[in-house]
Short mmCIF file of C-alpha atoms and ligand atoms in Angstrom, two decimals:
data_model
loop_
_atom_site.label_atom_id
_atom_site.label_comp_id
_atom_site.label_asym_id
_atom_site.label_seq_id
_atom_site.Cartn_x
_atom_site.Cartn_y
_atom_site.Cartn_z
CA MET A 1 120.97 81.03 68.36
CA LYS A 2 117.53 80.65 69.52
CA ILE A 3 118.75 80.99 73.32
CA SER A 4 121.07 83.88 72.70
CA ARG A 5 117.95 85.74 71.01
CA VAL A 6 115.71 85.28 74.07
CA PHE A 7 118.66 86.22 76.22
CA VAL A 8 118.92 89.35 74.26
CA CYS A 9 115.23 90.02 74.46
CA MET A 10 115.20 89.32 78.39
CA CYS A 11 117.83 92.23 78.49
CA LEU A 12 116.30 94.56 76.16
CA LEU A 13 113.26 94.24 78.37
CA ILE A 14 114.83 94.63 81.46
CA SER A 15 116.61 97.85 80.12
CA GLN A 16 113.09 99.06 79.01
CA ILE A 17 111.59 99.18 82.40
CA GLY A 18 114.34 101.28 83.59
CA TYR A 19 116.40 98.98 85.55
CA GLY A 20 119.41 97.89 83.88
CA SER A 21 121.34 99.76 81.32
CA GLY A 22 124.38 98.01 83.14
CA SER A 23 122.73 94.69 82.94
CA ILE A 24 123.87 93.66 78.88
CA THR A 25 127.45 94.21 80.01
CA LEU A 26 127.09 92.44 83.03
CA GLY A 27 125.76 89.65 81.52
CA LEU A 28 128.77 88.97 79.45
CA GLY A 29 130.82 88.04 82.52
CA ALA A 30 130.46 84.98 84.77
CA ALA A 31 130.66 87.24 87.95
CA GLY A 32 128.14 88.95 86.24
CA ALA A 33 125.80 86.06 86.43
CA THR A 34 124.29 86.73 90.12
CA GLY A 35 123.98 90.68 89.05
CA LEU A 36 121.86 89.53 85.69
CA ALA A 37 119.74 87.12 88.25
CA ALA A 38 119.29 90.10 90.29
CA ALA A 39 118.43 92.36 87.55
CA ILE A 40 115.98 89.63 86.23
CA TYR A 41 114.16 89.30 89.51
CA ALA A 42 113.91 93.20 89.96
CA GLY A 43 112.40 93.32 86.34
CA LEU A 44 110.04 90.83 87.14
CA GLU A 45 109.28 92.56 90.30
CA ARG A 46 108.50 95.68 88.34
CA ILE A 47 106.59 93.74 85.70
CA LYS A 48 104.18 92.50 88.44
CA CYS A 49 103.56 95.79 89.51
CA VAL A 50 101.33 96.46 86.43
CA ALA A 51 98.73 93.96 87.73
CA TYR A 52 99.36 93.92 91.55
CA GLU A 53 100.15 97.00 93.88
CA CYS A 54 103.39 97.68 94.52
CA CYS A 55 105.90 100.29 96.64
CA TYR A 56 108.18 101.39 94.00
CA PRO A 57 108.12 105.28 94.12
CA ASN A 58 106.55 106.47 90.96
CA THR A 59 104.64 103.79 89.83
CA GLU A 60 100.85 104.83 89.55
CA TRP A 61 100.05 102.97 92.99
CA THR A 62 101.81 104.80 95.40
CA ARG A 63 102.03 108.65 93.44
CA PRO A 64 100.74 111.11 95.56
CA ASN A 65 97.70 113.22 94.10
CA MET A 66 97.56 116.64 95.95
CA THR A 67 95.16 117.62 93.35
CA ALA A 68 92.76 114.68 94.67
CA LEU A 69 93.16 116.05 98.18
CA SER A 70 92.86 119.50 97.62
CA GLN A 71 89.67 118.77 95.80
CA ASN A 72 88.05 116.39 98.07
CA LEU A 73 88.49 118.76 100.86
CA LYS A 74 87.31 121.82 99.06
CA ILE A 75 84.21 120.07 97.51
CA LYS A 76 83.38 116.87 100.05
CA LEU A 77 84.31 118.60 103.32
CA TYR A 78 81.97 121.43 105.38
CA GLY A 79 82.36 123.78 107.80
CA GLN A 80 86.10 122.85 108.60
CA HIS A 81 88.05 125.58 107.00
CA LEU A 82 91.16 125.17 109.48
CA VAL A 83 91.38 121.57 108.68
CA LYS A 84 91.20 122.06 105.02
CA LYS A 85 94.13 124.47 105.40
CA VAL A 86 96.60 122.52 107.51
CA VAL A 87 96.00 119.25 106.36
CA HIS A 88 96.94 120.04 102.76
CA ARG A 89 100.27 122.05 103.96
CA ALA A 90 101.45 119.43 106.15
CA LEU A 91 101.04 116.64 103.75
CA ARG A 92 102.18 118.63 100.76
CA GLY A 93 105.47 119.92 103.27
CA HIS A 94 106.15 115.94 104.07
CA LEU A 95 105.88 114.82 100.66
CA SER A 96 107.86 117.40 99.07
CA THR A 97 111.36 116.37 100.17
CA SER A 98 112.98 112.48 99.84
CA GLU A 99 114.12 113.06 103.37
CA PRO A 100 111.69 114.23 106.06
CA LYS A 101 113.20 114.90 109.14
CA LYS A 102 110.60 112.39 110.88
CA ALA A 103 106.99 110.80 110.20
CA LEU A 104 104.32 113.13 109.84
CA VAL A 105 102.10 112.92 112.61
CA MET A 106 98.55 114.66 112.95
CA SER A 107 96.20 114.27 115.77
CA PHE A 108 92.62 115.04 114.57
CA HIS A 109 90.34 116.28 117.40
CA GLY A 110 86.99 116.91 117.56
CA TRP A 111 83.30 116.18 118.12
CA THR A 112 81.69 113.37 116.33
CA GLY A 113 80.46 113.63 112.63
CA GLY A 114 82.53 116.64 112.15
CA GLY A 115 84.64 114.38 109.54
CA LYS A 116 87.62 112.92 111.14
CA ASN A 117 87.43 109.71 109.38
CA TYR A 118 86.75 111.58 105.92
CA VAL A 119 89.57 113.27 106.03
CA ALA A 120 91.63 110.36 106.74
CA ARG A 121 90.08 108.51 104.10
CA PHE A 122 90.83 111.51 101.36
CA VAL A 123 94.59 111.53 102.93
CA ALA A 124 94.88 107.79 101.88
CA GLU A 125 93.21 108.16 98.52
CA SER A 126 95.68 111.03 97.76
CA LEU A 127 98.56 108.62 98.57
CA TYR A 128 97.41 105.55 96.97
CA LYS A 129 95.61 104.54 93.89
CA LEU A 130 93.46 102.17 96.00
CA GLY A 131 92.79 104.59 98.82
CA MET A 132 91.75 102.98 101.91
CA ARG A 133 91.90 99.26 100.20
CA SER A 134 95.81 99.84 99.75
CA ASN A 135 98.18 97.00 100.95
CA TYR A 136 99.73 100.19 102.68
CA VAL A 137 97.30 101.81 104.64
CA HIS A 138 96.83 100.20 108.05
CA GLN A 139 93.71 101.21 110.13
CA PHE A 140 93.29 100.54 114.22
CA VAL A 141 90.20 101.21 115.98
CA SER A 142 91.02 100.81 119.62
CA PRO A 143 87.74 99.26 121.04
CA LEU A 144 88.31 96.26 117.98
CA HIS A 145 91.58 96.23 117.84
CA PHE A 146 92.88 97.15 121.56
CA PRO A 147 89.64 96.28 123.78
CA HIS A 148 91.30 94.93 126.91
CA HIS A 149 93.31 97.24 129.05
CA HIS A 150 95.29 93.91 130.99
CA LEU A 151 96.75 93.12 127.45
CA THR A 152 98.49 96.44 126.95
CA ASP A 153 101.58 94.88 127.07
CA ILE A 154 100.92 92.54 124.60
CA TYR A 155 99.59 94.81 122.23
CA LYS A 156 102.38 96.85 122.46
CA LEU A 157 104.77 94.19 121.23
CA HIS A 158 102.42 93.26 118.20
CA LEU A 159 101.83 96.96 117.32
CA GLN A 160 105.64 97.58 117.06
CA ASP A 161 105.73 94.24 115.00
CA TRP A 162 103.37 95.48 112.78
CA ILE A 163 104.56 99.18 112.09
CA ARG A 164 108.16 97.81 111.45
CA ASN A 165 107.03 94.90 109.13
CA ASN A 166 104.83 96.88 107.30
CA VAL A 167 107.26 99.76 107.00
CA THR A 168 109.71 97.50 105.75
CA LYS A 169 107.74 96.78 102.85
CA CYS A 170 106.69 100.39 102.05
CA GLU A 171 108.51 103.17 103.38
CA ARG A 172 105.73 105.24 102.81
CA SER A 173 102.98 103.45 104.82
CA LEU A 174 99.83 105.25 106.69
CA PHE A 175 98.64 104.47 109.93
CA ILE A 176 95.34 105.56 111.12
CA PHE A 177 94.69 105.36 114.96
CA ASP A 178 90.69 106.12 115.19
CA GLU A 179 89.29 106.45 118.67
CA ILE A 180 92.62 106.97 119.99
CA ASP A 181 91.03 108.28 123.37
CA LYS A 182 89.90 104.74 123.94
CA MET A 183 93.34 103.00 123.74
CA PRO A 184 94.81 101.86 126.69
CA VAL A 185 96.94 104.51 128.54
CA GLY A 186 100.28 104.22 127.69
CA MET A 187 100.07 102.04 124.71
CA ILE A 188 100.64 104.97 122.37
CA ASP A 189 104.21 105.29 123.84
CA ALA A 190 104.88 102.36 121.90
CA ILE A 191 104.74 104.15 118.47
CA LYS A 192 107.37 107.00 119.97
CA PRO A 193 110.00 105.28 118.45
CA PHE A 194 108.63 105.08 115.21
CA ILE A 195 107.87 108.79 114.98
CA ASP A 196 110.83 110.13 116.59
CA TYR A 197 113.90 111.56 114.68
CA HIS A 198 115.82 108.65 114.08
CA GLU A 199 117.58 107.99 110.65
CA SER A 200 116.67 104.48 110.80
CA ILE A 201 116.04 101.91 113.30
CA ASP A 202 117.54 98.39 112.51
CA GLY A 203 118.21 99.69 108.93
CA VAL A 204 114.25 100.94 108.50
CA ASP A 205 113.94 104.35 107.71
CA PHE A 206 110.45 105.20 109.05
CA ARG A 207 110.60 108.86 108.32
CA LYS A 208 108.56 108.77 105.44
CA SER A 209 105.61 107.14 106.79
CA ILE A 210 102.26 109.04 107.94
CA PHE A 211 100.02 108.50 111.37
CA LEU A 212 96.89 110.18 111.91
CA PHE A 213 95.59 109.87 115.32
CA LEU A 214 91.78 110.65 115.88
CA SER A 215 89.61 111.21 119.08
CA ASN A 216 87.03 113.35 120.66
CA THR A 217 89.40 114.86 122.88
CA GLY A 218 89.40 118.53 123.29
CA GLY A 219 85.67 118.36 121.64
CA ALA A 220 83.96 119.56 124.65
CA ASN A 221 86.45 122.41 125.14
CA ILE A 222 86.39 123.26 121.32
CA THR A 223 82.56 123.40 121.37
CA ARG A 224 82.67 125.78 124.66
CA ARG A 225 85.13 128.19 122.65
CA MET A 226 83.16 128.20 119.41
CA LEU A 227 80.17 129.33 121.71
CA GLU A 228 82.19 131.95 123.21
CA LEU A 229 83.48 133.40 120.24
CA TRP A 230 80.09 133.16 118.36
CA LYS A 231 78.57 135.47 121.29
CA GLU A 232 80.94 137.74 120.71
CA GLY A 233 79.81 137.65 117.27
CA LYS A 234 82.81 136.36 115.51
CA ASN A 235 82.42 134.28 112.19
CA ARG A 236 82.95 130.99 112.15
CA GLU A 237 85.38 131.44 109.00
CA ASP A 238 87.36 133.84 110.92
CA ILE A 239 88.16 131.57 113.51
CA GLU A 240 92.09 130.75 113.57
CA LEU A 241 94.04 127.79 114.57
CA SER A 242 95.27 130.00 117.25
CA ASP A 243 91.93 130.46 118.73
CA LEU A 244 91.74 126.70 119.49
CA GLU A 245 95.53 125.57 119.63
CA ASP A 246 95.69 126.03 123.45
CA LEU A 247 92.72 124.33 124.03
CA ILE A 248 93.48 121.35 122.27
CA LEU A 249 97.28 120.85 123.76
CA LYS A 250 95.62 121.69 127.16
CA GLY A 251 92.50 119.40 126.53
CA ALA A 252 94.67 116.57 125.69
CA PHE A 253 96.17 116.32 128.98
CA ASN A 254 93.27 117.56 130.87
CA GLU A 255 90.51 115.42 129.84
CA LYS A 256 91.59 112.03 131.62
CA ASP A 257 89.32 112.58 134.39
CA SER A 258 86.12 113.69 132.52
CA ASP A 259 83.12 111.62 132.12
CA LEU A 260 83.12 112.23 128.14
CA VAL A 261 86.77 110.60 127.33
CA ASN A 262 89.70 108.68 128.89
CA SER A 263 92.43 110.34 126.77
CA GLY A 264 94.87 107.95 125.27
CA LEU A 265 97.21 110.76 124.80
CA HIS A 266 97.21 111.33 128.53
CA HIS A 267 100.55 112.07 130.09
CA SER A 268 102.20 110.31 126.94
CA GLU A 269 105.66 110.79 126.03
CA LEU A 270 104.04 111.58 122.75
CA ILE A 271 103.15 115.25 124.13
CA HIS A 272 106.09 115.45 126.21
CA HIS A 273 108.34 115.44 123.43
CA SER A 274 106.55 117.36 121.03
CA LEU A 275 106.53 114.41 118.32
CA VAL A 276 103.23 115.52 117.16
CA ASP A 277 103.49 117.54 114.38
CA HIS A 278 100.09 119.04 114.09
CA TYR A 279 96.90 119.30 116.21
CA ILE A 280 94.12 119.47 113.91
CA PRO A 281 90.52 120.92 115.45
CA PHE A 282 87.31 119.94 113.94
CA LEU A 283 84.53 122.34 114.30
CA PRO A 284 80.87 121.12 115.61
CA LEU A 285 78.81 121.16 112.94
CA GLU A 286 75.81 123.63 112.55
CA ARG A 287 72.47 122.99 110.81
CA HIS A 288 73.19 124.40 107.39
CA HIS A 289 76.23 122.12 107.09
CA ILE A 290 73.83 118.94 108.12
CA GLU A 291 71.65 120.21 104.79
CA LEU A 292 74.59 120.39 102.64
CA CYS A 293 76.07 116.91 103.66
CA ALA A 294 72.53 115.50 102.83
CA GLU A 295 72.22 117.10 99.46
CA ASP A 296 75.57 115.45 99.16
CA GLU A 297 74.09 112.20 100.07
CA LEU A 298 71.32 113.21 97.29
CA ALA A 299 74.00 113.87 94.65
CA ARG A 300 75.75 110.56 95.20
CA ARG A 301 72.44 108.70 94.43
CA ASN A 302 72.16 110.63 91.46
CA LEU A 303 68.96 112.45 93.01
CA ARG A 304 68.43 115.97 92.72
CA PRO A 305 68.30 118.04 95.77
CA GLN A 306 64.86 117.34 97.27
CA LYS A 307 64.24 120.24 99.88
CA ASP A 308 61.40 118.22 101.36
CA VAL A 309 64.20 115.36 102.40
CA ILE A 310 67.02 117.96 103.25
CA LYS A 311 64.69 119.52 105.87
CA LYS A 312 63.75 116.33 107.27
CA VAL A 313 66.88 115.29 107.88
CA ALA A 314 68.13 118.47 109.38
CA ASP A 315 64.93 118.54 111.68
CA GLU A 316 65.85 114.96 112.65
CA MET A 317 69.28 115.99 114.37
CA VAL A 318 69.70 116.82 117.82
CA TYR A 319 70.76 120.07 118.23
CA PHE A 320 72.84 121.55 121.63
CA PRO A 321 73.59 123.57 123.67
CA ALA A 322 69.70 123.47 124.60
CA GLU A 323 69.65 127.36 124.78
CA THR A 324 71.06 128.24 121.14
CA LYS A 325 70.52 124.71 119.60
CA LEU A 326 73.39 125.87 117.47
CA PHE A 327 75.51 122.64 116.69
CA SER A 328 74.34 118.92 115.83
CA LYS A 329 75.45 116.57 118.30
CA THR A 330 76.13 113.95 115.76
CA GLY A 331 77.63 116.37 113.00
CA CYS A 332 76.91 114.59 109.62
CA LYS A 333 77.16 111.14 111.22
CA ARG A 334 74.06 109.34 110.22
CA VAL A 335 73.09 111.90 107.42
CA ALA A 336 73.40 108.68 104.83
CA GLN A 337 71.35 106.47 106.83
CA LYS A 338 68.44 109.01 107.34
CA VAL A 339 68.35 110.07 103.74
CA SER A 340 68.01 106.45 102.49
CA PHE A 341 65.21 105.91 104.96
CA LEU A 342 63.48 109.04 103.75
CA ILE A 343 63.86 107.97 100.41
CA ALA A 344 62.87 104.59 100.60
CA HIS A 345 59.78 105.42 102.62
CA ASP A 346 58.81 107.72 99.92
CA GLU A 347 59.25 105.13 97.29
CA ASP A 348 57.05 102.55 99.26
CA TYR A 349 54.20 105.34 99.65
CA ASP A 350 54.27 105.94 96.12
CA ARG A 351 54.09 102.31 94.94
CA LEU A 352 51.11 101.95 97.50
CA PHE A 353 49.22 105.06 96.78
CA ASP A 354 49.50 105.83 93.12
C1 NAG B 1 94.62 113.42 90.71
O1 NAG B 1 93.37 113.73 90.91
C2 NAG B 1 92.72 114.70 90.13
C3 NAG B 1 91.40 114.78 90.56
O2 NAG B 1 90.72 113.34 91.39
C4 NAG B 1 92.31 113.51 88.92
O3 NAG B 1 91.40 114.66 87.89
C5 NAG B 1 93.75 113.16 88.14
O4 NAG B 1 93.58 112.73 87.11
C6 NAG B 1 94.52 112.76 88.97
N1 NAG B 1 95.88 112.65 88.59
C7 NAG B 1 96.61 111.52 88.53
C8 NAG B 1 98.02 111.85 87.98
O5 NAG B 1 96.17 110.37 88.81
C1 NAG B 2 100.87 95.03 108.59
O1 NAG B 2 99.63 95.67 109.66
C2 NAG B 2 98.65 94.57 109.89
C3 NAG B 2 97.43 95.74 110.41
O2 NAG B 2 96.90 96.54 109.57
C4 NAG B 2 98.71 93.59 110.38
O3 NAG B 2 97.49 92.69 110.15
C5 NAG B 2 99.95 92.83 109.66
O4 NAG B 2 100.18 91.79 110.41
C6 NAG B 2 101.04 93.65 109.24
N1 NAG B 2 101.85 93.06 108.48
C7 NAG B 2 103.00 92.63 109.18
C8 NAG B 2 103.82 91.91 107.92
O5 NAG B 2 103.36 92.25 110.14
C1 NAG B 3 88.46 121.31 129.12
O1 NAG B 3 87.19 120.66 129.56
C2 NAG B 3 87.63 119.77 130.76
C3 NAG B 3 86.18 119.18 131.25
O2 NAG B 3 85.40 118.64 130.29
C4 NAG B 3 87.93 120.80 132.09
O3 NAG B 3 88.22 120.06 133.07
C5 NAG B 3 88.86 121.65 131.48
O4 NAG B 3 89.60 122.59 132.53
C6 NAG B 3 88.89 122.45 130.13
N1 NAG B 3 90.34 122.81 129.48
C7 NAG B 3 90.17 124.37 129.39
C8 NAG B 3 91.90 124.51 129.01
O5 NAG B 3 89.22 124.68 129.09
#
């Protein structure tokens, strides 16, 4: 009597969590025993999702939030009108179908401190409740994870294992390759099978996964073109993707021998096969963008926008080229540190002399 009640409860529980309209009847026959066990297992797995991150579609952990993405891009990213447009559209397009043709691959290019890591974080936060802390976000920083050129072949094998195993666990995984320009030459080709137009490889479907490549490649050429356009009197906001796209494509090939970068995309199969879906240029930031970043940093610490602090931060940055001093050499990088330094300094000062 008691047992059967537990049994019924169990079935109700399972059917409630959406898994087993069939399992009640199944439970009656002997052959249904394994079906029931499977249903219970699936049910328990689902219950686990209440407390622990999991990858079932349409749980709060992995439900994409495009509003969050557009808000973050709009409010927290400065001076990158092209990035805002393309990233949002590309991601929405990829998520809109349950059967994408291939994995989404976006390559972020441009000068340091323009916000590439920032945008990668926003993408992670829009895909997973835990953002960058999610088990389904995998970040590789080339100098850290792949420092030795002579180990390229071993890195390749490891990387392929990681990608395969992680996508097996969750189809919609996010892979971020930071400083991909410093990756040993040829290594990136290890990723090719996973982002190509295959329905599945050994039963694993990679088409829902998302790859972000971050690099400085093309940054110098983007800046040069920006200066030309500026001299022609063109507004920053009027610059279009078509003004820069050719540069990035060529830059990815050509900068191998420049002393600035050693592009990991150089002669890469990815480019020959056009497996990168979007090349996204990050423009060099100007003084007023630095001021906005400083203001943002103050707001993040619940401080009012102190004009003197903002001005000091902007003054301390290095600008180039020498003649026009138009662009910040390090973008908004280190703005946070400068702000905290100035604030700490003020507080000590007040304490000593008040
Ligand atoms: C999506 O993000 C927005 C902005 O961060 C937030 O207000 C909203 O509650 C989120 N929606 C869901 C379903 O989590
Ligand atoms: C998943 O990727 C991470 C790197 O982010 C790696 O350390 C881990 O071993 C991978 N998981 C598997 C099962 O290969
Ligand atoms: C990009 O810059 C490199 C040097 O940094 C130069 O050799 C190359 O010609 C430039 N490419 C374009 C398309 O301007």
